[in-house]
XYZ file of N, CA and C in Angstrom:
390
model
N 1.034 -1.457 0.171
C -0.088 -0.130 -0.059
C 0.958 1.084 -0.055
N 0.578 2.165 -0.809
C 1.301 3.310 -0.932
C 0.933 4.486 0.039
N 2.061 4.779 0.694
C 1.778 6.032 1.840
C 1.549 7.377 1.406
N 0.346 8.085 1.632
C 0.267 9.386 1.089
C 0.316 10.270 2.153
N 1.218 11.400 1.880
C 1.416 12.152 2.782
C 0.261 13.076 3.341
N 0.035 13.509 4.650
C -1.150 13.903 5.107
C -1.006 15.332 4.797
N -2.044 15.993 4.106
C -2.468 17.275 3.593
C -2.260 18.314 5.050
N -1.789 19.461 4.785
C -1.631 20.169 5.579
C -3.230 20.872 6.493
N -4.127 20.947 5.535
C -5.430 21.105 5.970
C -5.981 20.199 6.648
N -5.770 18.893 6.365
C -6.205 17.816 7.223
C -5.524 17.908 8.637
N -4.346 18.305 8.548
C -3.670 18.313 10.145
C -4.072 19.559 10.808
N -4.428 20.769 10.079
C -5.130 21.670 10.755
C -6.390 21.433 11.374
N -7.381 20.674 10.757
C -8.803 20.084 11.004
C -8.424 19.233 12.557
N -7.496 18.569 12.437
C -7.288 17.462 13.457
C -6.645 18.274 14.864
N -5.793 19.481 14.404
C -5.148 19.874 15.723
C -6.356 21.072 16.168
N -7.299 21.213 15.357
C -8.825 21.895 16.324
C -9.133 21.163 16.898
N -9.654 19.842 16.512
C -10.424 18.992 17.089
C -9.417 18.670 18.362
N -8.158 18.420 18.293
C -7.416 18.121 19.558
C -7.663 19.503 20.593
N -7.303 20.664 20.165
C -7.358 22.006 20.903
C -8.985 21.726 21.765
N -9.904 21.775 20.787
C -11.414 21.394 21.202
C -11.502 20.525 22.257
N -10.801 19.356 22.044
C -11.254 18.163 22.988
C -10.569 18.489 24.116
N -9.233 19.199 24.213
C -8.414 19.374 25.630
C -9.195 20.762 26.242
N -9.579 21.466 25.550
C -10.483 22.636 26.502
C -11.661 22.090 27.124
N -12.318 21.212 26.182
C -13.562 20.511 26.532
C -13.436 19.698 27.989
N -12.487 19.136 28.161
C -11.749 18.240 28.881
C -11.708 19.028 30.263
N -10.983 20.174 30.079
C -10.648 21.114 31.294
C -11.990 21.874 31.581
N -12.785 22.158 30.641
C -13.932 22.714 31.232
C -15.129 21.708 31.766
N -15.055 20.428 31.409
C -15.648 19.448 32.286
C -15.176 19.220 33.817
N -13.809 19.120 33.557
C -13.313 19.010 35.170
C -13.679 20.130 35.975
N -13.485 21.240 35.443
C -13.514 22.423 36.077
C -15.087 22.493 36.787
N -16.188 22.225 36.045
C -17.395 22.182 36.242
C -17.705 20.959 37.107
N -17.207 19.903 37.047
C -17.387 18.817 38.055
C -16.788 19.388 39.627
N -15.702 20.044 39.517
C -15.050 20.539 40.783
C -16.141 21.667 41.288
N -16.607 22.470 40.461
C -17.372 23.603 40.825
C -18.806 22.921 41.610
N -19.320 21.862 41.188
C -20.566 21.186 41.500
C -19.976 20.761 42.863
N -19.072 20.251 43.171
C -18.656 19.387 44.434
C -18.257 20.453 45.260
N -17.870 21.783 44.971
C -17.853 23.048 45.744
C -19.100 23.704 46.077
N -20.228 23.135 45.539
C -21.471 23.764 45.827
C -22.032 24.958 44.912
N -21.441 25.025 43.958
C -21.414 26.123 43.038
C -22.845 25.751 42.147
N -23.837 26.797 41.961
C -25.276 26.301 41.238
C -25.981 25.001 41.736
N -26.679 24.522 40.463
C -27.498 23.380 40.615
C -26.571 22.264 40.631
N -25.941 21.504 41.771
C -25.092 20.561 41.365
C -25.329 19.527 40.569
N -26.587 18.949 40.581
C -27.089 17.728 39.448
C -26.971 18.082 38.148
N -27.443 19.719 38.017
C -27.564 19.859 36.579
C -26.104 20.009 35.856
N -25.175 20.524 36.748
C -23.917 20.797 36.650
C -22.992 19.658 36.374
N -23.277 18.739 36.960
C -22.676 17.247 36.725
C -23.190 16.716 35.505
N -24.174 16.839 35.132
C -24.544 16.242 33.935
C -24.026 17.090 32.514
N -24.046 18.341 32.907
C -23.304 19.078 31.822
C -21.828 18.847 31.807
N -21.252 18.602 32.778
C -19.896 18.450 32.877
C -19.613 17.111 32.225
N -20.423 16.002 32.561
C -20.206 14.757 31.875
C -20.334 14.922 30.297
N -21.160 15.719 29.937
C -21.528 15.736 28.518
C -20.353 16.529 27.813
N -19.887 17.443 28.587
C -18.798 18.287 28.026
C -17.495 17.190 27.600
N -17.336 16.388 28.810
C -16.460 15.320 28.754
C -16.432 14.341 27.681
N -17.700 14.067 27.776
C -17.795 12.916 26.503
C -17.633 13.730 25.004
N -18.232 14.838 24.760
C -17.847 15.398 23.527
C -16.413 15.723 23.194
N -15.640 15.921 24.299
C -14.277 16.044 24.167
C -13.552 14.895 24.036
N -13.640 14.185 24.579
C -13.366 12.727 24.316
C -13.507 12.337 22.644
N -14.980 12.190 22.385
C -15.178 12.156 20.749
C -14.295 13.096 19.978
N -14.317 14.222 20.514
C -13.274 15.151 19.485
C -11.834 14.743 19.341
N -11.403 14.128 20.430
C -9.958 13.663 20.499
C -9.884 12.202 19.495
N -11.211 11.412 19.624
C -11.190 10.220 18.957
C -11.238 10.628 17.426
N -12.124 11.710 17.236
C -12.054 11.943 15.865
C -10.799 12.521 15.136
N -10.342 13.208 16.032
C -9.036 13.782 15.609
C -7.877 12.881 15.162
N -8.198 11.839 16.146
C -7.168 10.631 15.944
C -7.337 9.750 14.621
N -8.587 9.925 14.165
C -9.155 9.089 13.081
C -8.664 10.126 11.936
N -8.940 11.437 11.858
C -8.556 12.220 10.607
C -7.578 12.093 10.096
N -6.463 12.240 11.458
C -4.771 11.988 11.387
C -4.464 10.854 10.535
N -5.461 9.852 10.898
C -5.027 8.355 10.208
C -5.462 8.240 9.006
N -6.433 9.133 8.362
C -7.079 9.020 7.112
C -8.346 8.172 7.073
N -8.813 8.199 8.459
C -10.183 7.356 8.690
C -11.445 8.229 7.835
N -12.074 7.367 6.765
C -13.030 8.026 6.185
C -14.210 8.323 6.918
N -14.699 7.352 8.020
C -15.538 7.574 8.877
C -15.732 8.748 9.886
N -14.343 9.007 10.366
C -14.032 9.953 10.862
C -14.129 11.410 10.312
N -13.854 11.383 9.221
C -13.936 12.378 8.262
C -15.490 12.769 7.855
N -16.308 11.634 7.799
C -17.669 11.857 7.422
C -18.538 12.434 8.679
N -18.274 11.807 9.845
C -18.744 12.236 11.216
C -18.502 14.045 11.441
N -17.252 13.913 11.342
C -16.804 15.618 11.610
C -17.242 16.446 10.565
N -17.649 15.958 9.409
C -18.291 16.884 8.324
C -19.823 16.948 8.752
N -20.439 15.833 9.056
C -21.783 16.100 9.520
C -21.996 16.973 10.824
N -21.007 16.933 11.783
C -21.103 18.007 12.798
C -21.001 19.245 12.430
N -20.176 19.548 11.612
C -19.946 20.630 11.252
C -21.106 21.327 10.112
N -21.755 20.473 9.517
C -22.950 20.955 8.898
C -24.132 21.309 9.788
N -24.101 20.486 10.830
C -25.053 20.652 11.945
C -24.980 21.871 12.659
N -23.511 22.244 12.795
C -22.825 23.490 13.343
C -23.238 24.705 12.407
N -23.124 24.737 11.238
C -23.690 25.830 10.192
C -25.149 25.832 10.360
N -25.887 24.825 10.307
C -27.344 25.189 10.403
C -27.771 25.911 11.467
N -27.193 25.511 12.937
C -27.596 26.147 14.040
C -27.111 27.578 14.018
N -26.049 27.983 13.508
C -25.375 29.348 13.495
C -26.062 30.130 12.498
N -26.629 29.414 11.517
C -27.739 30.176 10.391
C -29.005 30.390 11.339
N -29.519 29.543 12.133
C -30.882 29.675 12.853
C -30.703 30.682 13.838
N -29.372 30.508 14.535
C -29.245 31.537 15.530
C -29.113 33.059 14.847
N -28.314 33.280 13.813
C -28.408 34.482 13.191
C -29.945 34.818 12.524
N -30.497 33.900 12.182
C -32.088 34.259 12.001
C -32.956 34.660 12.894
N -32.409 34.288 14.307
C -33.281 34.643 15.362
C -32.988 35.797 16.232
N -31.557 36.111 15.891
C -31.048 37.168 16.919
C -29.972 37.848 16.169
N -30.528 38.661 14.959
C -29.297 39.489 14.178
C -29.093 40.648 14.686
N -28.907 40.866 15.916
C -28.346 42.203 16.473
C -27.198 42.395 15.934
N -26.982 43.900 15.495
C -25.820 44.190 14.885
C -24.634 43.895 15.589
N -24.603 44.077 16.780
C -23.207 43.612 17.777
C -22.909 42.061 17.496
N -23.758 41.368 17.321
C -23.683 39.790 17.178
C -23.346 39.405 15.652
N -23.505 40.208 14.968
C -23.373 39.631 13.618
C -22.148 39.164 13.246
N -20.861 39.629 13.735
C -19.599 39.336 13.550
C -19.560 37.897 14.148
N -19.765 37.450 15.269
C -19.731 36.365 16.003
C -20.636 35.195 14.965
N -21.797 35.720 14.577
C -22.535 34.661 13.782
C -21.914 34.409 12.396
N -21.542 35.202 11.899
C -20.624 35.023 10.850
C -19.146 34.081 10.980
N -18.797 34.400 12.266
C -17.546 33.317 12.278
C -18.077 31.819 12.684
N -19.252 31.943 13.317
C -19.771 30.728 13.677
C -20.333 29.822 12.433
N -20.534 30.497 11.211
C -20.858 29.990 10.035
C -19.642 29.816 9.181
N -18.691 30.679 9.370
C -17.493 30.308 8.379
C -16.507 29.333 8.955
N -16.511 29.458 10.214
C -15.479 28.333 10.707
C -15.487 26.953 10.548
N -16.791 26.503 10.519
C -17.292 24.970 10.061
C -17.234 24.839 8.451
N -17.518 25.772 7.875
C -17.319 25.830 6.375
C -15.876 25.624 5.941
N -15.053 26.250 6.574
C -13.747 26.180 6.225
C -13.229 24.516 6.569
N -13.760 24.434 7.785
C -13.453 22.781 8.316
C -13.756 21.860 7.143
N -14.936 22.260 6.622
C -15.477 21.078 5.697
C -14.480 21.280 4.519
N -14.346 22.354 3.997
C -13.352 22.619 2.642
C -12.181 21.882 3.023
N -11.595 22.277 4.152
C -10.396 21.497 4.427
C -10.294 20.007 4.380
N -11.462 19.337 4.720
C -11.475 17.924 4.616
C -11.920 17.509 3.449
N -12.712 18.072 2.502
C -13.122 17.623 1.111
C -12.156 18.167 -0.024
N -11.710 19.427 -0.179
C -11.150 19.813 -1.244
C -9.702 19.418 -1.355
N -9.396 19.438 -2.667
C -8.069 18.831 -3.147
C -7.733 17.625 -3.426
N -6.859 17.408 -4.243
C -6.756 15.926 -4.834
C -5.749 15.116 -3.930
N -4.794 16.060 -3.017
C -4.080 15.200 -1.750
C -5.221 14.905 -1.099
N -6.036 15.734 -0.513
C -6.639 15.260 0.489
C -7.771 14.165 0.166
N -8.187 14.212 -1.034
C -8.991 13.027 -1.830
C -8.336 11.779 -1.609
N -6.915 11.893 -2.102
C -5.976 10.871 -1.959
C -5.813 9.979 -0.934
N -5.678 11.268 0.380
C -5.247 10.671 1.742
C -6.392 9.975 2.084
N -7.468 10.504 2.121
C -8.848 9.714 2.488
C -9.178 8.535 1.720
N -8.516 8.014 0.391
C -8.966 7.113 -0.257
C -7.894 5.829 -0.047
N -6.988 6.177 0.686
C -6.126 4.694 0.806
C -6.494 3.909 1.923
C-alpha cells in the first residue's frame, strides 16, 4: 500500500479538534469541581460536565481518526460541522442584532472552512482514499 502524505489542511482540522477536545476536558473537569464545591445546581452541573467530557473525548477520537485518514471520522466530523452551520444560521435568523453579527459570521465560516479542508483538493481526496 502506498503511503500518501497527510495534507496540511487535514492536519489543521485535527489540531483544531484536539485543542477543542482538551479545552472541553478542562471545562468538564472544572464544572465537576465547581459542582462538588457547591456552585449552582450540582445535579445539572454534573450532567453538563459529563456531556462536555464526552464531547471532548469524541473530539479527540475523531482527531485521531482524521490524522490516520479514516473516512468514517471524516464523514462524522463533516456531519457535525454541517449541523453547526445550520445552528449558526438559525441563531443569526433569530437574533440578528448588529453587535452579534460578526460572531454569527464566524460561527458559520469556521465550520465551512473545516468542511472545505476535509473535502477539497486532490491530495486530501487521495489521503482519505487509501
